[in-house]
Structure formats: structure tokens, C-alpha cells
mmCIF file of C-alpha atoms in Angstrom:
data_model
loop_
_atom_site.group_PDB
_atom_site.id
_atom_site.type_symbol
_atom_site.label_atom_id
_atom_site.label_comp_id
_atom_site.label_asym_id
_atom_site.label_seq_id
_atom_site.Cartn_x
_atom_site.Cartn_y
_atom_site.Cartn_z
ATOM 1 C CA MET A 1 -3.151 -10.659 -12.120
ATOM 2 C CA MET A 2 -5.369 -8.313 -10.096
ATOM 3 C CA SER A 3 -6.537 -11.203 -7.902
ATOM 4 C CA GLU A 4 -2.936 -11.998 -6.881
ATOM 5 C CA VAL A 5 -2.218 -8.313 -6.294
ATOM 6 C CA MET A 6 -5.364 -7.954 -4.174
ATOM 7 C CA LYS A 7 -4.469 -11.085 -2.205
ATOM 8 C CA SER A 8 -1.135 -9.478 -1.297
ATOM 9 C CA ILE A 9 -2.840 -6.135 -0.586
ATOM 10 C CA LYS A 10 -5.200 -7.887 1.862
ATOM 11 C CA ILE A 11 -2.306 -9.646 3.590
ATOM 12 C CA CYS A 12 -0.521 -6.323 4.072
ATOM 13 C CA ALA A 13 -3.641 -4.367 5.026
ATOM 14 C CA PHE A 14 -4.437 -6.699 7.920
ATOM 15 C CA CYS A 15 -0.867 -7.509 8.951
ATOM 16 C CA PRO A 16 0.260 -6.580 12.484
ATOM 17 C CA ASN A 17 2.914 -4.307 10.905
ATOM 18 C CA THR A 18 5.944 -6.469 11.574
ATOM 19 C CA CYS A 19 7.928 -4.388 9.043
ATOM 20 C CA ARG A 20 7.405 -1.309 11.213
ATOM 21 C CA SER A 21 10.677 -1.920 13.055
ATOM 22 C CA SER A 22 12.504 -1.053 9.807
ATOM 23 C CA PHE A 23 11.344 2.579 10.059
ATOM 24 C CA GLY A 24 13.651 4.825 12.108
ATOM 25 C CA ALA A 25 11.902 6.293 15.168
ATOM 26 C CA SER A 26 12.729 9.879 14.229
ATOM 27 C CA GLU A 27 11.974 9.584 10.517
ATOM 28 C CA THR A 28 8.877 10.940 8.801
ATOM 29 C CA LEU A 29 8.222 7.353 7.776
ATOM 30 C CA GLN A 30 6.426 6.935 11.093
ATOM 31 C CA ILE A 31 3.439 8.802 9.664
ATOM 32 C CA GLU A 32 0.745 6.154 10.033
ATOM 33 C CA SER A 33 -1.068 7.048 6.810
ATOM 34 C CA GLN A 34 2.071 6.277 4.789
ATOM 35 C CA THR A 35 2.833 2.799 6.124
ATOM 36 C CA PRO A 36 2.480 -0.163 3.766
ATOM 37 C CA SER A 37 -0.588 -1.427 5.632
ATOM 38 C CA ALA A 38 -2.304 1.989 5.491
ATOM 39 C CA LEU A 39 -1.698 2.301 1.744
ATOM 40 C CA SER A 40 -2.919 -1.265 1.299
ATOM 41 C CA LEU A 41 -6.142 -0.428 3.155
ATOM 42 C CA ILE A 42 -6.632 2.543 0.816
ATOM 43 C CA CYS A 43 -6.151 0.292 -2.236
ATOM 44 C CA LEU A 44 -8.576 -2.221 -0.797
ATOM 45 C CA ALA A 45 -11.183 0.496 -0.155
ATOM 46 C CA VAL A 46 -10.893 1.725 -3.752
ATOM 47 C CA HIS A 47 -11.061 -1.826 -5.121
ATOM 48 C CA GLN A 48 -14.235 -2.503 -3.109
ATOM 49 C CA GLY A 49 -15.842 0.779 -4.185
ATOM 50 C CA ASN A 50 -15.729 2.352 -0.717
ATOM 51 C CA LEU A 51 -13.324 5.140 -1.708
ATOM 52 C CA GLU A 52 -13.291 7.234 -4.846
ATOM 53 C CA TRP A 53 -10.441 6.700 -7.308
ATOM 54 C CA ASP A 54 -9.449 10.315 -7.900
ATOM 55 C CA GLN A 55 -6.274 12.380 -8.113
ATOM 56 C CA GLU A 56 -6.073 12.865 -4.348
ATOM 57 C CA THR A 57 -6.213 9.110 -3.770
ATOM 58 C CA ARG A 58 -3.558 8.529 -6.450
ATOM 59 C CA ASN A 59 -1.320 11.150 -4.809
ATOM 60 C CA VAL A 60 -1.667 9.504 -1.400
ATOM 61 C CA LEU A 61 -0.788 6.104 -2.861
ATOM 62 C CA MET A 62 2.417 7.499 -4.371
ATOM 63 C CA ARG A 63 3.887 8.381 -0.947
ATOM 64 C CA ARG A 64 6.231 5.428 -0.804
ATOM 65 C CA ASP A 65 9.155 6.224 1.541
ATOM 66 C CA ALA A 66 7.863 3.929 4.285
ATOM 67 C CA VAL A 67 6.920 1.300 1.744
ATOM 68 C CA LYS A 68 10.400 1.309 0.215
ATOM 69 C CA SER A 69 11.921 0.942 3.695
ATOM 70 C CA SER A 70 9.815 -2.157 4.308
ATOM 71 C CA VAL A 71 11.145 -4.084 1.294
ATOM 72 C CA GLY A 72 13.076 -7.105 2.503
ATOM 73 C CA LYS A 73 11.607 -6.820 5.998
ATOM 74 C CA CYS A 74 8.114 -8.172 5.404
ATOM 75 C CA THR A 75 7.287 -11.290 7.426
ATOM 76 C CA TYR A 76 5.345 -12.576 4.414
ATOM 77 C CA GLY A 77 8.094 -11.792 1.908
ATOM 78 C CA LEU A 78 6.002 -9.219 0.037
ATOM 79 C CA ASN A 79 7.600 -6.460 -2.004
ATOM 80 C CA MET A 80 4.958 -3.839 -1.290
ATOM 81 C CA THR A 81 6.554 -1.253 -3.566
ATOM 82 C CA LYS A 82 5.952 -3.516 -6.570
ATOM 83 C CA ILE A 83 2.576 -4.718 -5.345
ATOM 84 C CA LEU A 84 1.297 -1.186 -4.781
ATOM 85 C CA ASP A 85 2.654 -0.135 -8.196
ATOM 86 C CA ASP A 86 0.718 -3.042 -9.765
ATOM 87 C CA ALA A 87 -2.420 -2.171 -7.796
ATOM 88 C CA VAL A 88 -2.300 1.509 -8.801
ATOM 89 C CA LEU A 89 -1.798 0.522 -12.436
ATOM 90 C CA SER A 90 -4.707 -1.928 -12.313
ATOM 91 C CA LEU A 91 -6.993 0.610 -10.622
ATOM 92 C CA SER A 92 -6.057 3.207 -13.240
ATOM 93 C CA LEU A 93 -6.927 0.851 -16.097
ATOM 94 C CA ARG A 94 -10.381 -0.124 -14.939
#
């Protein structure tokens, strides 16, 4: 399962952010570090051992307002809320 999750994480991490148009211009969702691609890059860094899996990282990955707004608007059809949930669970179990 983790390989499928990581495949989706990589797609999102390196996507040109086509879901970005779903975030209102005046909303806090425009915070770059909370976009689906930013959270995917964080997951990828943890998975590859380049970032420590600690409470601060877990807290950052739980900021999901922008991610929830992207559901249904992903060019690749990814539900990043579910994928990030699966990734966090898998990282927590290792």
C-alpha cells in the first residue's frame, strides 16, 4: 500500500499546482506551506529520510484546509486528503 501512496505523493509533490485555482485569493489557504504539493514534499522528505518524523512534522501535515479544498479539483484525480491520511498513518507505523 505504501508504494501506491508514495506514487500519488510524488505526483502531487511535483505537480504544477493545477488545483491552486480552487483556493480563494483572500483565504488563508494561500499559505504555500499548506498546499497539497507542499505537504506532499514534506511526506516525501520524511519517507526518504531527509526530514525527521517528529511531533512538529506531524502537526504540519495535519494542516489540511487547502488540501480539503483541492479534493475534486486535482488534474490527476487524486484525493489528497485521503492520500495524506494514509501516508501519515504509514509513517507513524514504521
